[in-house]
Amino acid sequence: SKLEGDVSCYTARYAAIEFKLHAAQSDALQNAEAAELERQKLQEDLSDYQGKTRMLRQDLEKAELRLQEAEQHAALAASEHRNLNQELHDAKSKESILETALTSQRAEN
């Protein structure tokens, strides 16, 4: 009968819609799982980069301290160099004075 035909047609349509709905739900679930995995991976990457950034900051701080120490050593070395130059100059001046005095003494004798 026509009614049975209509019912079977609607039943088939209903089954097709139900199948599509189930497929869509399955896709949505897979997409959600994939999105969660991607989120976890990005979170791990972020944590890794944060850790690396912390280590790089620490390395930078250590390098800055070493640079300050090197600059202090260079300043001390420059100061020592000036002091030694002054001592050398003073010694040469004394040597010159003593040579002049010795020459005068020899001339008197």
Tab-separated table of N, CA, C and O in Angstrom, residues 15-102:
chain	number	residue	atom	x	y	z
A	15	ALA	N	16.902	6.487	8.878
A	15	ALA	CA	18.123	5.695	9.065
A	15	ALA	C	19.331	6.420	8.459
A	15	ALA	O	20.425	6.442	9.045
A	16	ALA	N	19.121	7.044	7.284
A	16	ALA	CA	20.220	7.771	6.638
A	16	ALA	C	20.642	8.975	7.488
A	16	ALA	O	21.832	9.246	7.677
A	17	ILE	N	19.627	9.701	8.006
A	17	ILE	CA	19.934	10.865	8.864
A	17	ILE	C	20.647	10.408	10.125
A	17	ILE	O	21.624	11.028	10.565
A	18	GLU	N	20.179	9.316	10.719
A	18	GLU	CA	20.804	8.777	11.926
A	18	GLU	C	22.256	8.381	11.643
A	18	GLU	O	23.155	8.645	12.450
A	19	PHE	N	22.484	7.769	10.471
A	19	PHE	CA	23.839	7.372	10.083
A	19	PHE	C	24.735	8.605	9.938
A	19	PHE	O	25.851	8.640	10.437
A	20	LYS	N	24.205	9.640	9.259
A	20	LYS	CA	24.976	10.877	9.071
A	20	LYS	C	25.272	11.536	10.415
A	20	LYS	O	26.372	12.047	10.654
A	21	LEU	N	24.258	11.539	11.309
A	21	LEU	CA	24.442	12.123	12.633
A	21	LEU	C	25.529	11.377	13.407
A	21	LEU	O	26.422	11.985	14.012
A	22	HIS	N	25.474	10.048	13.344
A	22	HIS	CA	26.474	9.236	14.036
A	22	HIS	C	27.869	9.521	13.462
A	22	HIS	O	28.851	9.666	14.212
A	23	ALA	N	27.957	9.606	12.120
A	23	ALA	CA	29.242	9.901	11.474
A	23	ALA	C	29.756	11.276	11.896
A	23	ALA	O	30.947	11.452	12.187
A	24	ALA	N	28.837	12.252	11.952
A	24	ALA	CA	29.230	13.605	12.359
A	24	ALA	C	29.706	13.620	13.810
A	24	ALA	O	30.695	14.279	14.151
A	25	GLN	N	29.012	12.877	14.667
A	25	GLN	CA	29.422	12.797	16.073
A	25	GLN	C	30.792	12.139	16.190
A	25	GLN	O	31.645	12.578	16.970
A	26	SER	N	31.004	11.103	15.402
A	26	SER	CA	32.283	10.402	15.410
A	26	SER	C	33.403	11.342	14.943
A	26	SER	O	34.473	11.411	15.547
A	27	ASP	N	33.145	12.075	13.849
A	27	ASP	CA	34.133	13.058	13.349
A	27	ASP	C	34.418	14.119	14.401
A	27	ASP	O	35.573	14.494	14.629
A	28	ALA	N	33.341	14.609	15.041
A	28	ALA	CA	33.511	15.651	16.063
A	28	ALA	C	34.366	15.133	17.222
A	28	ALA	O	35.240	15.841	17.727
A	29	LEU	N	34.124	13.898	17.626
A	29	LEU	CA	34.895	13.290	18.707
A	29	LEU	C	36.367	13.156	18.309
A	29	LEU	O	37.269	13.494	19.081
A	30	GLN	N	36.601	12.666	17.079
A	30	GLN	CA	37.984	12.533	16.602
A	30	GLN	C	38.667	13.892	16.536
A	30	GLN	O	39.837	14.039	16.918
A	31	ASN	N	37.937	14.902	16.042
A	31	ASN	CA	38.492	16.252	15.966
A	31	ASN	C	38.826	16.790	17.361
A	31	ASN	O	39.866	17.426	17.561
A	32	ALA	N	37.940	16.521	18.315
A	32	ALA	CA	38.177	16.970	19.687
A	32	ALA	C	39.402	16.279	20.273
A	32	ALA	O	40.228	16.912	20.943
A	33	GLU	N	39.532	14.982	20.016
A	33	GLU	CA	40.705	14.247	20.509
A	33	GLU	C	41.979	14.775	19.866
A	33	GLU	O	43.005	14.960	20.538
A	34	ALA	N	41.919	15.023	18.543
A	34	ALA	CA	43.090	15.561	17.842
A	34	ALA	C	43.444	16.942	18.378
A	34	ALA	O	44.617	17.265	18.581
A	35	ALA	N	42.432	17.759	18.618
A	35	ALA	CA	42.660	19.101	19.153
A	35	ALA	C	43.286	19.030	20.543
A	35	ALA	O	44.196	19.808	20.869
A	36	GLU	N	42.828	18.093	21.360
A	36	GLU	CA	43.396	17.935	22.704
A	36	GLU	C	44.855	17.491	22.633
A	36	GLU	O	45.710	17.986	23.366
A	37	LEU	N	45.153	16.545	21.720
A	37	LEU	CA	46.549	16.114	21.545
A	37	LEU	C	47.420	17.278	21.088
A	37	LEU	O	48.543	17.458	21.583
A	38	GLU	N	46.893	18.062	20.150
A	38	GLU	CA	47.643	19.237	19.667
A	38	GLU	C	47.853	20.235	20.799
A	38	GLU	O	48.935	20.810	20.947
A	39	ARG	N	46.805	20.438	21.621
A	39	ARG	CA	46.926	21.357	22.764
A	39	ARG	C	48.007	20.878	23.737
A	39	ARG	O	48.833	21.658	24.206
A	40	GLN	N	48.006	19.567	24.010
A	40	GLN	CA	49.018	19.006	24.918
A	40	GLN	C	50.420	19.183	24.348
A	40	GLN	O	51.350	19.554	25.069
A	41	LYS	N	50.564	18.935	23.032
A	41	LYS	CA	51.874	19.089	22.388
A	41	LYS	C	52.346	20.548	22.460
A	41	LYS	O	53.489	20.829	22.776
A	42	LEU	N	51.424	21.469	22.178
A	42	LEU	CA	51.772	22.895	22.249
A	42	LEU	C	52.133	23.300	23.671
A	42	LEU	O	53.061	24.091	23.879
A	43	GLN	N	51.421	22.756	24.652
A	43	GLN	CA	51.726	23.046	26.058
A	43	GLN	C	53.126	22.536	26.410
A	43	GLN	O	53.891	23.224	27.088
A	44	GLU	N	53.469	21.329	25.939
A	44	GLU	CA	54.813	20.778	26.178
A	44	GLU	C	55.878	21.641	25.506
A	44	GLU	O	56.923	21.933	26.096
A	45	ASP	N	55.602	22.046	24.245
A	45	ASP	CA	56.547	22.917	23.534
A	45	ASP	C	56.747	24.224	24.289
A	45	ASP	O	57.880	24.701	24.438
A	46	LEU	N	55.640	24.793	24.765
A	46	LEU	CA	55.718	26.045	25.518
A	46	LEU	C	56.567	25.862	26.778
A	46	LEU	O	57.435	26.684	27.080
A	47	SER	N	56.335	24.768	27.493
A	47	SER	CA	57.119	24.492	28.703
A	47	SER	C	58.600	24.342	28.365
A	47	SER	O	59.467	24.861	29.080
A	48	ASP	N	58.888	23.621	27.264
A	48	ASP	CA	60.283	23.464	26.829
A	48	ASP	C	60.922	24.817	26.536
A	48	ASP	O	62.035	25.106	26.983
A	49	TYR	N	60.207	25.665	25.790
A	49	TYR	CA	60.754	26.978	25.438
A	49	TYR	C	60.925	27.851	26.671
A	49	TYR	O	61.901	28.599	26.765
A	50	GLN	N	59.991	27.746	27.612
A	50	GLN	CA	60.123	28.523	28.851
A	50	GLN	C	61.363	28.072	29.620
A	50	GLN	O	62.111	28.892	30.147
A	51	GLY	N	61.581	26.740	29.664
A	51	GLY	CA	62.774	26.218	30.336
A	51	GLY	C	64.045	26.688	29.650
A	51	GLY	O	65.006	27.110	30.306
A	52	LYS	N	64.051	26.617	28.315
A	52	LYS	CA	65.233	27.078	27.565
A	52	LYS	C	65.466	28.560	27.770
A	52	LYS	O	66.606	29.008	27.898
A	53	THR	N	64.379	29.324	27.799
A	53	THR	CA	64.503	30.773	28.007
A	53	THR	C	65.111	31.062	29.382
A	53	THR	O	65.990	31.913	29.514
A	54	ARG	N	64.647	30.326	30.399
A	54	ARG	CA	65.220	30.501	31.750
A	54	ARG	C	66.714	30.191	31.738
A	54	ARG	O	67.515	30.937	32.310
A	55	MET	N	67.085	29.079	31.074
A	55	MET	CA	68.506	28.702	31.031
A	55	MET	C	69.324	29.761	30.290
A	55	MET	O	70.430	30.121	30.712
A	56	LEU	N	68.769	30.278	29.184
A	56	LEU	CA	69.486	31.311	28.431
A	56	LEU	C	69.645	32.585	29.258
A	56	LEU	O	70.701	33.228	29.218
A	57	ARG	N	68.602	32.938	30.032
A	57	ARG	CA	68.716	34.116	30.907
A	57	ARG	C	69.813	33.913	31.949
A	57	ARG	O	70.591	34.817	32.235
A	58	GLN	N	69.861	32.705	32.521
A	58	GLN	CA	70.897	32.407	33.508
A	58	GLN	C	72.281	32.484	32.861
A	58	GLN	O	73.215	33.042	33.447
A	59	ASP	N	72.412	31.918	31.657
A	59	ASP	CA	73.690	31.988	30.940
A	59	ASP	C	74.076	33.436	30.668
A	59	ASP	O	75.246	33.815	30.804
A	60	LEU	N	73.092	34.252	30.284
A	60	LEU	CA	73.354	35.666	30.010
A	60	LEU	C	73.817	36.377	31.279
A	60	LEU	O	74.779	37.150	31.248
A	61	GLU	N	73.151	36.100	32.402
A	61	GLU	CA	73.552	36.720	33.671
A	61	GLU	C	74.972	36.321	34.048
A	61	GLU	O	75.767	37.159	34.483
A	62	LYS	N	75.304	35.028	33.865
A	62	LYS	CA	76.666	34.565	34.168
A	62	LYS	C	77.682	35.259	33.260
A	62	LYS	O	78.747	35.671	33.715
A	63	ALA	N	77.336	35.379	31.980
A	63	ALA	CA	78.242	36.030	31.029
A	63	ALA	C	78.447	37.497	31.401
A	63	ALA	O	79.562	38.015	31.313
A	64	GLU	N	77.366	38.155	31.833
A	64	GLU	CA	77.475	39.566	32.241
A	64	GLU	C	78.377	39.700	33.468
A	64	GLU	O	79.187	40.627	33.547
A	65	LEU	N	78.260	38.764	34.415
A	65	LEU	CA	79.135	38.791	35.597
A	65	LEU	C	80.593	38.584	35.203
A	65	LEU	O	81.492	39.273	35.700
A	66	ARG	N	80.821	37.606	34.280
A	66	ARG	CA	82.200	37.364	33.825
A	66	ARG	C	82.766	38.598	33.114
A	66	ARG	O	83.937	38.937	33.278
A	67	LEU	N	81.907	39.271	32.356
A	67	LEU	CA	82.336	40.493	31.665
A	67	LEU	C	82.717	41.571	32.681
A	67	LEU	O	83.748	42.229	32.533
A	68	GLN	N	81.890	41.740	33.717
A	68	GLN	CA	82.202	42.730	34.763
A	68	GLN	C	83.532	42.398	35.435
A	68	GLN	O	84.358	43.282	35.677
A	69	GLU	N	83.740	41.098	35.736
A	69	GLU	CA	84.996	40.681	36.358
A	69	GLU	C	86.173	40.967	35.439
A	69	GLU	O	87.222	41.461	35.884
A	70	ALA	N	86.004	40.668	34.152
A	70	ALA	CA	87.078	40.913	33.187
A	70	ALA	C	87.386	42.404	33.090
A	70	ALA	O	88.563	42.801	33.013
A	71	GLU	N	86.346	43.237	33.112
A	71	GLU	CA	86.559	44.691	33.057
A	71	GLU	C	87.290	45.180	34.310
A	71	GLU	O	88.163	46.041	34.228
A	72	GLN	N	86.935	44.598	35.475
A	72	GLN	CA	87.632	44.972	36.715
A	72	GLN	C	89.102	44.567	36.654
A	72	GLN	O	89.987	45.332	37.036
A	73	HIS	N	89.362	43.335	36.139
A	73	HIS	CA	90.749	42.877	36.010
A	73	HIS	C	91.518	43.778	35.045
A	73	HIS	O	92.682	44.106	35.293
A	74	ALA	N	90.864	44.173	33.959
A	74	ALA	CA	91.523	45.050	32.982
A	74	ALA	C	91.846	46.404	33.613
A	74	ALA	O	92.932	46.957	33.390
A	75	ALA	N	90.920	46.938	34.409
A	75	ALA	CA	91.156	48.222	35.078
A	75	ALA	C	92.316	48.104	36.070
A	75	ALA	O	93.177	48.993	36.144
A	76	LEU	N	92.341	46.985	36.832
A	76	LEU	CA	93.453	46.771	37.776
A	76	LEU	C	94.785	46.644	37.038
A	76	LEU	O	95.800	47.195	37.467
A	77	ALA	N	94.767	45.911	35.922
A	77	ALA	CA	95.991	45.737	35.138
A	77	ALA	C	96.464	47.073	34.582
A	77	ALA	O	97.666	47.371	34.593
A	78	ALA	N	95.543	47.899	34.116
A	78	ALA	CA	95.911	49.222	33.587
A	78	ALA	C	96.492	50.089	34.699
A	78	ALA	O	97.489	50.801	34.492
A	79	SER	N	95.891	50.024	35.886
A	79	SER	CA	96.391	50.784	37.032
A	79	SER	C	97.800	50.316	37.418
A	79	SER	O	98.695	51.122	37.657
A	80	GLU	N	97.982	48.989	37.452
A	80	GLU	CA	99.307	48.426	37.763
A	80	GLU	C	100.338	48.853	36.717
A	80	GLU	O	101.474	49.187	37.047
A	81	HIS	N	99.914	48.867	35.468
A	81	HIS	CA	100.796	49.282	34.372
A	81	HIS	C	101.230	50.738	34.561
A	81	HIS	O	102.413	51.070	34.415
A	82	ARG	N	100.279	51.614	34.920
A	82	ARG	CA	100.611	53.029	35.163
A	82	ARG	C	101.578	53.152	36.344
A	82	ARG	O	102.552	53.915	36.289
A	83	ASN	N	101.317	52.388	37.409
A	83	ASN	CA	102.198	52.439	38.586
A	83	ASN	C	103.619	51.996	38.237
A	83	ASN	O	104.598	52.619	38.663
A	84	LEU	N	103.717	50.903	37.463
A	84	LEU	CA	105.037	50.414	37.074
A	84	LEU	C	105.754	51.413	36.170
A	84	LEU	O	106.976	51.619	36.304
A	85	ASN	N	105.027	52.052	35.266
A	85	ASN	CA	105.625	53.082	34.412
A	85	ASN	C	106.143	54.245	35.252
A	85	ASN	O	107.229	54.787	34.985
A	86	GLN	N	105.358	54.623	36.279
A	86	GLN	CA	105.788	55.721	37.163
A	86	GLN	C	107.046	55.326	37.940
A	86	GLN	O	107.983	56.119	38.060
A	87	GLU	N	107.070	54.073	38.434
A	87	GLU	CA	108.257	53.590	39.158
A	87	GLU	C	109.476	53.586	38.242
A	87	GLU	O	110.580	53.970	38.662
A	88	LEU	N	109.296	53.153	37.002
A	88	LEU	CA	110.397	53.138	36.031
A	88	LEU	C	110.896	54.556	35.771
A	88	LEU	O	112.106	54.805	35.758
A	89	HIS	N	109.944	55.479	35.589
A	89	HIS	CA	110.307	56.887	35.366
A	89	HIS	C	111.076	57.444	36.567
A	89	HIS	O	112.110	58.115	36.402
A	90	ASP	N	110.576	57.144	37.786
A	90	ASP	CA	111.248	57.616	39.010
A	90	ASP	C	112.655	57.029	39.111
A	90	ASP	O	113.613	57.732	39.469
A	91	ALA	N	112.776	55.731	38.791
A	91	ALA	CA	114.094	55.078	38.871
A	91	ALA	C	115.060	55.699	37.866
A	91	ALA	O	116.238	55.924	38.182
A	92	LYS	N	114.588	56.000	36.671
A	92	LYS	CA	115.450	56.629	35.655
A	92	LYS	C	115.868	58.026	36.098
A	92	LYS	O	117.022	58.430	35.891
A	93	SER	N	114.934	58.747	36.717
A	93	SER	CA	115.251	60.093	37.216
A	93	SER	C	116.323	60.012	38.306
A	93	SER	O	117.293	60.786	38.298
A	94	LYS	N	116.172	59.065	39.242
A	94	LYS	CA	117.160	58.902	40.318
A	94	LYS	C	118.519	58.508	39.739
A	94	LYS	O	119.565	58.999	40.181
A	95	GLU	N	118.479	57.611	38.729
A	95	GLU	CA	119.726	57.171	38.085
A	95	GLU	C	120.419	58.366	37.434
A	95	GLU	O	121.638	58.535	37.568
A	96	SER	N	119.651	59.208	36.786
A	96	SER	CA	120.211	60.387	36.125
A	96	SER	C	120.810	61.343	37.154
A	96	SER	O	121.911	61.882	36.964
A	97	ILE	N	120.079	61.558	38.272
A	97	ILE	CA	120.578	62.443	39.342
A	97	ILE	C	121.880	61.883	39.921
A	97	ILE	O	122.860	62.621	40.126
A	98	LEU	N	121.896	60.542	40.167
A	98	LEU	CA	123.097	59.920	40.731
A	98	LEU	C	124.270	60.001	39.757
A	98	LEU	O	125.411	60.250	40.170
A	99	GLU	N	124.005	59.811	38.469
A	99	GLU	CA	125.075	59.919	37.469
A	99	GLU	C	125.629	61.336	37.429
A	99	GLU	O	126.853	61.537	37.335
A	100	THR	N	124.732	62.327	37.512
A	100	THR	CA	125.175	63.740	37.518
A	100	THR	C	126.024	64.018	38.748
A	100	THR	O	127.091	64.653	38.660
A	101	ALA	N	125.566	63.522	39.886
A	101	ALA	CA	126.305	63.743	41.139
A	101	ALA	C	127.661	63.054	41.077
A	101	ALA	O	128.685	63.615	41.507
A	102	LEU	N	127.682	61.827	40.537
A	102	LEU	CA	128.943	61.077	40.431
A	102	LEU	C	129.917	61.791	39.489
A	102	LEU	O	131.103	61.913	39.791
